[in-house]
Amino acid sequence: MDPKTIICRCSDITLEEVRQAISDGYTTFDEIKRVLRTGMGSCQGRTCMPLILREISVMTGIPQEDLNPGRKRPPVNAVSLGAIAEGEDHDYES
Amino acid sequence: MTMKADIVIIGGGISGAAIAYNLAKKGMKNIVVVEKRFIASGATGACGAGIRQQWGTEMNCKIAKMSCEFFENANEILGYEGDIEFKQGGYLLLASNEKEEEQFKRNIALQNRLGIASKALSLEEAKEIVPMLNTEGFVSAAYHHKDGHLNPFHTTLAFVKAAEKLGVTFMKYTEVTGIDVNGDEIIGVQTTKGYIETSRVVNAAGGQSQDIARMVGLELPIYSERHQILVTEPVDPILSTMVMSFTGNFYCQQVPHGGIVMGRGDAGEPRDGNINSGWHFLEEMARTITKLLPPLKKAMVIRQWAGLYNITPDRQPILGPVKEIKGFYLAVGFSGHGFMFGPATGILMSEIIMGEPTSIDISSLNLYRFDRGEMVFEPSVV
């Protein structure tokens, strides 16, 4: 595959950059996210996460099913501040 | 497996990384930093990463100024290949009433005396800096142009990389499970990856600092409280400055990447180590910020998270050795400001550990001030 292939569409991160981060010792999805911003965009990692886990697996030899897919953060989809502010009152805490 | 270290630093956040780097620079060998997860995975990585010098106590002002001056040249000093993304867009602090305005005037006088060029602004002048600001409910503002923002991950990694070049060992995914003491002396640290023989330990464990102190039988007058944050999708630059209010209990800043980061404190936040995100925060934050900065109604929230403030009774950190246990040092209780104080923490703690005179007199930040009632309360915290 072309090393310039975009892995993270939200932050324009290439395969080459992901591989460099892994060889620099960032061998979990959550660490790579903090170094490269992969998974910090509006898709919340839905596109890049499986691709990055596959690269980690290839480079570390750890089976993909044993890798931590990273911590999920709310909200599931992007919501405008205006829509949240104008929403109805709730009396529960998630 | 048994290792030997001249010093073990517990916590791979900004404080631990900066202390390790400064000790190595002073020539100390065999420095081991033990981190439960990965670098900056705790309070450092969860923080808003704003930095300011506008404080209400002399110690906080001096530590913040020293740190800011370091940040200005940190990429070069640390030889970092990446970028710590330092942006000095200033902090605009809003006063809600005359009492707070008076407090700001006292703070500005203190800051100016210490060489920090902050100033009082009218609401009209505040609007020149932040044109979209709705000034309703405020009486005046304070501003300092050198305050700003950094990337907390890259800033911490810059210290880590520089420390590694000087021979420091960072043990990631390694949890401290106990500290062995013989009489009043430390003899070793138990971890999930083996035993480390050492006579010196630095507690830089952020939100877990009380748990680490308890391992040597020390009760710290500290609690950890959840504070929540959210960030929007990146947008074009629309907000050059941090906007913050202590009585309004919020802060909001656009980072260089384009996302707008905002957070608020809440008296009802849990103190049990919980760092899950809550829906209540999202609503309160959205209502507060869309009233204050109405164009942000259109900004899309893409992520929220939380971290722990490690809070002392006077909201100033505890820095230094303890009387009870020889070789046990505290860099704890930053009360929400450990990231921005990181560079000074590293310099000052390394001076204390090496037995050198400190660049700033921080003797008043010792653990025993609370017993003696020598507290100077920091009024300017969200």
mmCIF file of C-alpha atoms in Angstrom, chain B residues 66-268:
data_model
loop_
_atom_site.group_PDB
_atom_site.id
_atom_site.type_symbol
_atom_site.label_atom_id
_atom_site.label_comp_id
_atom_site.label_asym_id
_atom_site.label_seq_id
_atom_site.Cartn_x
_atom_site.Cartn_y
_atom_site.Cartn_z
ATOM 1 C CA MET B 66 8.803 30.700 35.660
ATOM 2 C CA SER B 67 6.882 27.996 33.794
ATOM 3 C CA CYS B 68 5.600 30.319 31.074
ATOM 4 C CA GLU B 69 9.105 31.608 30.404
ATOM 5 C CA PHE B 70 10.235 28.003 29.992
ATOM 6 C CA PHE B 71 7.357 27.158 27.625
ATOM 7 C CA GLU B 72 8.374 30.062 25.355
ATOM 8 C CA ASN B 73 11.610 28.235 24.500
ATOM 9 C CA ALA B 74 10.695 24.646 25.384
ATOM 10 C CA ASN B 75 10.967 23.159 21.862
ATOM 11 C CA GLU B 76 14.574 24.374 21.642
ATOM 12 C CA ILE B 77 15.615 23.700 25.249
ATOM 13 C CA LEU B 78 14.268 20.155 25.147
ATOM 14 C CA GLY B 79 15.413 19.523 21.560
ATOM 15 C CA TYR B 80 11.956 18.227 20.663
ATOM 16 C CA GLU B 81 11.445 16.957 17.121
ATOM 17 C CA GLY B 82 7.706 17.595 17.316
ATOM 18 C CA ASP B 83 5.981 20.783 18.442
ATOM 19 C CA ILE B 84 4.493 21.571 21.842
ATOM 20 C CA GLU B 85 2.080 23.941 20.005
ATOM 21 C CA PHE B 86 2.459 26.911 22.335
ATOM 22 C CA LYS B 87 0.055 29.738 21.514
ATOM 23 C CA GLN B 88 0.077 32.946 23.554
ATOM 24 C CA GLY B 89 -3.319 34.416 22.823
ATOM 25 C CA GLY B 90 -3.849 35.807 26.303
ATOM 26 C CA TYR B 91 -6.435 35.150 29.019
ATOM 27 C CA LEU B 92 -9.458 37.374 29.485
ATOM 28 C CA LEU B 93 -10.855 36.984 33.007
ATOM 29 C CA LEU B 94 -14.359 38.346 33.552
ATOM 30 C CA ALA B 95 -15.459 39.891 36.850
ATOM 31 C CA SER B 96 -19.139 39.295 37.697
ATOM 32 C CA ASN B 97 -19.515 41.827 40.519
ATOM 33 C CA GLU B 98 -17.739 44.591 42.391
ATOM 34 C CA LYS B 99 -16.303 42.199 44.935
ATOM 35 C CA GLU B 100 -14.642 40.157 42.207
ATOM 36 C CA GLU B 101 -13.513 43.336 40.470
ATOM 37 C CA GLU B 102 -11.787 44.385 43.705
ATOM 38 C CA GLN B 103 -10.159 40.954 43.924
ATOM 39 C CA PHE B 104 -8.894 41.336 40.341
ATOM 40 C CA LYS B 105 -7.434 44.756 41.201
ATOM 41 C CA ARG B 106 -5.533 43.225 44.122
ATOM 42 C CA ASN B 107 -4.384 40.332 41.908
ATOM 43 C CA ILE B 108 -3.200 42.697 39.159
ATOM 44 C CA ALA B 109 -1.244 44.805 41.678
ATOM 45 C CA LEU B 110 0.428 41.628 42.969
ATOM 46 C CA GLN B 111 1.100 40.340 39.439
ATOM 47 C CA ASN B 112 2.555 43.657 38.265
ATOM 48 C CA ARG B 113 4.835 43.774 41.306
ATOM 49 C CA LEU B 114 6.131 40.313 40.307
ATOM 50 C CA GLY B 115 6.799 41.375 36.703
ATOM 51 C CA ILE B 116 3.592 40.048 35.134
ATOM 52 C CA ALA B 117 2.147 42.690 32.791
ATOM 53 C CA SER B 118 -1.550 41.990 33.386
ATOM 54 C CA LYS B 119 -4.040 44.842 33.281
ATOM 55 C CA ALA B 120 -7.637 45.763 34.087
ATOM 56 C CA LEU B 121 -9.986 46.226 31.143
ATOM 57 C CA SER B 122 -13.398 47.797 30.778
ATOM 58 C CA LEU B 123 -16.086 45.671 29.143
ATOM 59 C CA GLU B 124 -15.706 47.768 25.964
ATOM 60 C CA GLU B 125 -12.002 46.974 25.865
ATOM 61 C CA ALA B 126 -12.791 43.300 26.498
ATOM 62 C CA LYS B 127 -15.098 43.306 23.487
ATOM 63 C CA GLU B 128 -12.297 44.644 21.309
ATOM 64 C CA ILE B 129 -10.364 41.453 22.114
ATOM 65 C CA VAL B 130 -13.384 39.125 21.891
ATOM 66 C CA PRO B 131 -15.950 40.857 19.633
ATOM 67 C CA MET B 132 -18.574 38.097 20.025
ATOM 68 C CA LEU B 133 -18.563 38.417 23.825
ATOM 69 C CA ASN B 134 -21.921 38.996 25.495
ATOM 70 C CA THR B 135 -20.929 41.159 28.462
ATOM 71 C CA GLU B 136 -24.298 40.928 30.230
ATOM 72 C CA GLY B 137 -23.780 39.948 33.845
ATOM 73 C CA PHE B 138 -20.178 41.184 34.002
ATOM 74 C CA VAL B 139 -18.702 44.446 35.281
ATOM 75 C CA SER B 140 -15.091 44.435 34.044
ATOM 76 C CA ALA B 141 -12.200 42.178 33.072
ATOM 77 C CA ALA B 142 -8.527 41.419 33.574
ATOM 78 C CA TYR B 143 -6.180 40.499 30.753
ATOM 79 C CA HIS B 144 -2.654 39.261 30.221
ATOM 80 C CA HIS B 145 -1.383 38.811 26.676
ATOM 81 C CA LYS B 146 1.288 36.220 27.489
ATOM 82 C CA ASP B 147 -1.096 33.587 28.849
ATOM 83 C CA GLY B 148 -2.058 30.858 26.417
ATOM 84 C CA HIS B 149 -2.321 27.195 25.547
ATOM 85 C CA LEU B 150 -0.146 24.161 24.778
ATOM 86 C CA ASN B 151 -0.631 20.609 23.563
ATOM 87 C CA PRO B 152 -0.401 18.652 26.841
ATOM 88 C CA PHE B 153 0.643 15.370 25.212
ATOM 89 C CA HIS B 154 3.454 16.802 23.120
ATOM 90 C CA THR B 155 4.650 19.031 25.955
ATOM 91 C CA THR B 156 4.945 16.030 28.273
ATOM 92 C CA LEU B 157 6.491 13.876 25.538
ATOM 93 C CA ALA B 158 9.061 16.615 24.898
ATOM 94 C CA PHE B 159 10.206 16.270 28.534
ATOM 95 C CA VAL B 160 10.117 12.456 28.279
ATOM 96 C CA LYS B 161 12.195 12.321 25.072
ATOM 97 C CA ALA B 162 14.754 14.761 26.499
ATOM 98 C CA ALA B 163 14.929 12.759 29.741
ATOM 99 C CA GLU B 164 15.363 9.479 27.849
ATOM 100 C CA LYS B 165 18.284 10.975 25.933
ATOM 101 C CA LEU B 166 19.881 11.665 29.340
ATOM 102 C CA GLY B 167 19.387 8.054 30.409
ATOM 103 C CA VAL B 168 16.076 8.142 32.323
ATOM 104 C CA THR B 169 13.997 4.931 32.219
ATOM 105 C CA PHE B 170 10.222 5.252 31.809
ATOM 106 C CA MET B 171 8.255 2.151 32.780
ATOM 107 C CA LYS B 172 4.822 2.377 31.157
ATOM 108 C CA TYR B 173 1.871 0.157 32.079
ATOM 109 C CA THR B 174 3.507 -0.437 35.448
ATOM 110 C CA GLU B 175 1.545 0.125 38.627
ATOM 111 C CA VAL B 176 3.067 0.807 42.027
ATOM 112 C CA THR B 177 1.520 -1.609 44.521
ATOM 113 C CA GLY B 178 3.532 -0.749 47.618
ATOM 114 C CA ILE B 179 6.463 1.188 49.048
ATOM 115 C CA ASP B 180 8.696 -0.607 51.556
ATOM 116 C CA VAL B 181 9.947 1.410 54.505
ATOM 117 C CA ASN B 182 12.452 0.328 57.154
ATOM 118 C CA GLY B 183 12.156 2.577 60.225
ATOM 119 C CA ASP B 184 11.954 6.016 58.634
ATOM 120 C CA GLU B 185 13.835 5.107 55.471
ATOM 121 C CA ILE B 186 12.573 3.986 52.073
ATOM 122 C CA ILE B 187 14.090 0.732 50.873
ATOM 123 C CA GLY B 188 12.119 -0.135 47.761
ATOM 124 C CA VAL B 189 9.083 0.143 45.535
ATOM 125 C CA GLN B 190 6.851 -2.802 44.634
ATOM 126 C CA THR B 191 5.385 -2.711 41.140
ATOM 127 C CA THR B 192 3.407 -4.991 38.857
ATOM 128 C CA LYS B 193 6.589 -5.380 36.769
ATOM 129 C CA GLY B 194 8.943 -6.257 39.628
ATOM 130 C CA TYR B 195 10.716 -4.776 42.629
ATOM 131 C CA ILE B 196 12.829 -1.613 42.513
ATOM 132 C CA GLU B 197 15.399 -1.115 45.281
ATOM 133 C CA THR B 198 15.714 2.586 46.035
ATOM 134 C CA SER B 199 16.148 4.983 48.936
ATOM 135 C CA ARG B 200 14.259 7.875 47.316
ATOM 136 C CA VAL B 201 10.731 8.217 45.932
ATOM 137 C CA VAL B 202 8.935 11.197 44.406
ATOM 138 C CA ASN B 203 5.150 11.181 44.613
ATOM 139 C CA ALA B 204 3.983 12.871 41.389
ATOM 140 C CA ALA B 205 0.867 10.727 41.051
ATOM 141 C CA GLY B 206 -1.673 13.502 40.345
ATOM 142 C CA GLY B 207 -5.205 12.343 41.166
ATOM 143 C CA GLN B 208 -3.827 9.272 42.951
ATOM 144 C CA SER B 209 -1.263 11.103 45.101
ATOM 145 C CA GLN B 210 -3.160 10.347 48.330
ATOM 146 C CA ASP B 211 -3.085 6.603 47.569
ATOM 147 C CA ILE B 212 0.677 6.684 47.019
ATOM 148 C CA ALA B 213 1.252 8.693 50.232
ATOM 149 C CA ARG B 214 -0.796 6.154 52.187
ATOM 150 C CA MET B 215 1.698 3.481 51.103
ATOM 151 C CA VAL B 216 4.217 5.106 53.474
ATOM 152 C CA GLY B 217 1.585 5.791 56.139
ATOM 153 C CA LEU B 218 1.100 9.458 55.277
ATOM 154 C CA GLU B 219 -2.383 11.047 55.119
ATOM 155 C CA LEU B 220 -2.384 14.075 52.802
ATOM 156 C CA PRO B 221 -4.927 16.891 53.340
ATOM 157 C CA ILE B 222 -6.033 16.491 49.722
ATOM 158 C CA TYR B 223 -9.054 15.278 47.797
ATOM 159 C CA SER B 224 -9.437 14.463 44.105
ATOM 160 C CA GLU B 225 -12.441 15.906 42.304
ATOM 161 C CA ARG B 226 -13.741 15.212 38.802
ATOM 162 C CA HIS B 227 -13.665 18.142 36.370
ATOM 163 C CA GLN B 228 -15.229 17.816 32.938
ATOM 164 C CA ILE B 229 -14.341 19.250 29.549
ATOM 165 C CA LEU B 230 -15.623 19.164 26.008
ATOM 166 C CA VAL B 231 -14.208 20.071 22.619
ATOM 167 C CA THR B 232 -15.889 21.106 19.386
ATOM 168 C CA GLU B 233 -15.049 20.238 15.818
ATOM 169 C CA PRO B 234 -12.164 22.347 14.478
ATOM 170 C CA VAL B 235 -13.314 25.659 12.995
ATOM 171 C CA ASP B 236 -11.511 28.678 11.535
ATOM 172 C CA PRO B 237 -9.860 30.929 14.122
ATOM 173 C CA ILE B 238 -12.669 32.903 15.808
ATOM 174 C CA LEU B 239 -11.453 33.187 19.390
ATOM 175 C CA SER B 240 -7.889 34.373 19.954
ATOM 176 C CA THR B 241 -8.095 34.486 23.728
ATOM 177 C CA MET B 242 -9.062 32.291 26.656
ATOM 178 C CA VAL B 243 -12.319 33.578 28.184
ATOM 179 C CA MET B 244 -12.747 32.646 31.813
ATOM 180 C CA SER B 245 -14.805 33.497 34.877
ATOM 181 C CA PHE B 246 -14.250 32.278 38.433
ATOM 182 C CA THR B 247 -17.669 33.225 39.760
ATOM 183 C CA GLY B 248 -19.240 31.986 36.506
ATOM 184 C CA ASN B 249 -17.146 28.845 36.939
ATOM 185 C CA PHE B 250 -16.147 28.327 33.295
ATOM 186 C CA TYR B 251 -13.317 28.646 30.812
ATOM 187 C CA CYS B 252 -13.319 28.496 27.003
ATOM 188 C CA GLN B 253 -10.424 28.608 24.555
ATOM 189 C CA GLN B 254 -9.819 27.814 20.897
ATOM 190 C CA VAL B 255 -6.700 25.712 20.466
ATOM 191 C CA PRO B 256 -4.346 26.129 17.456
ATOM 192 C CA HIS B 257 -5.781 22.977 15.858
ATOM 193 C CA GLY B 258 -9.152 24.791 15.657
ATOM 194 C CA GLY B 259 -11.198 22.921 18.252
ATOM 195 C CA ILE B 260 -12.802 24.996 20.999
ATOM 196 C CA VAL B 261 -12.107 23.522 24.436
ATOM 197 C CA MET B 262 -14.332 24.439 27.372
ATOM 198 C CA GLY B 263 -14.877 23.291 30.905
ATOM 199 C CA ARG B 264 -16.571 24.232 34.139
ATOM 200 C CA GLY B 265 -16.410 23.335 37.775
ATOM 201 C CA ASP B 266 -19.389 22.017 39.715
ATOM 202 C CA ALA B 267 -19.718 21.790 43.486
ATOM 203 C CA GLY B 268 -21.556 18.490 43.084
#
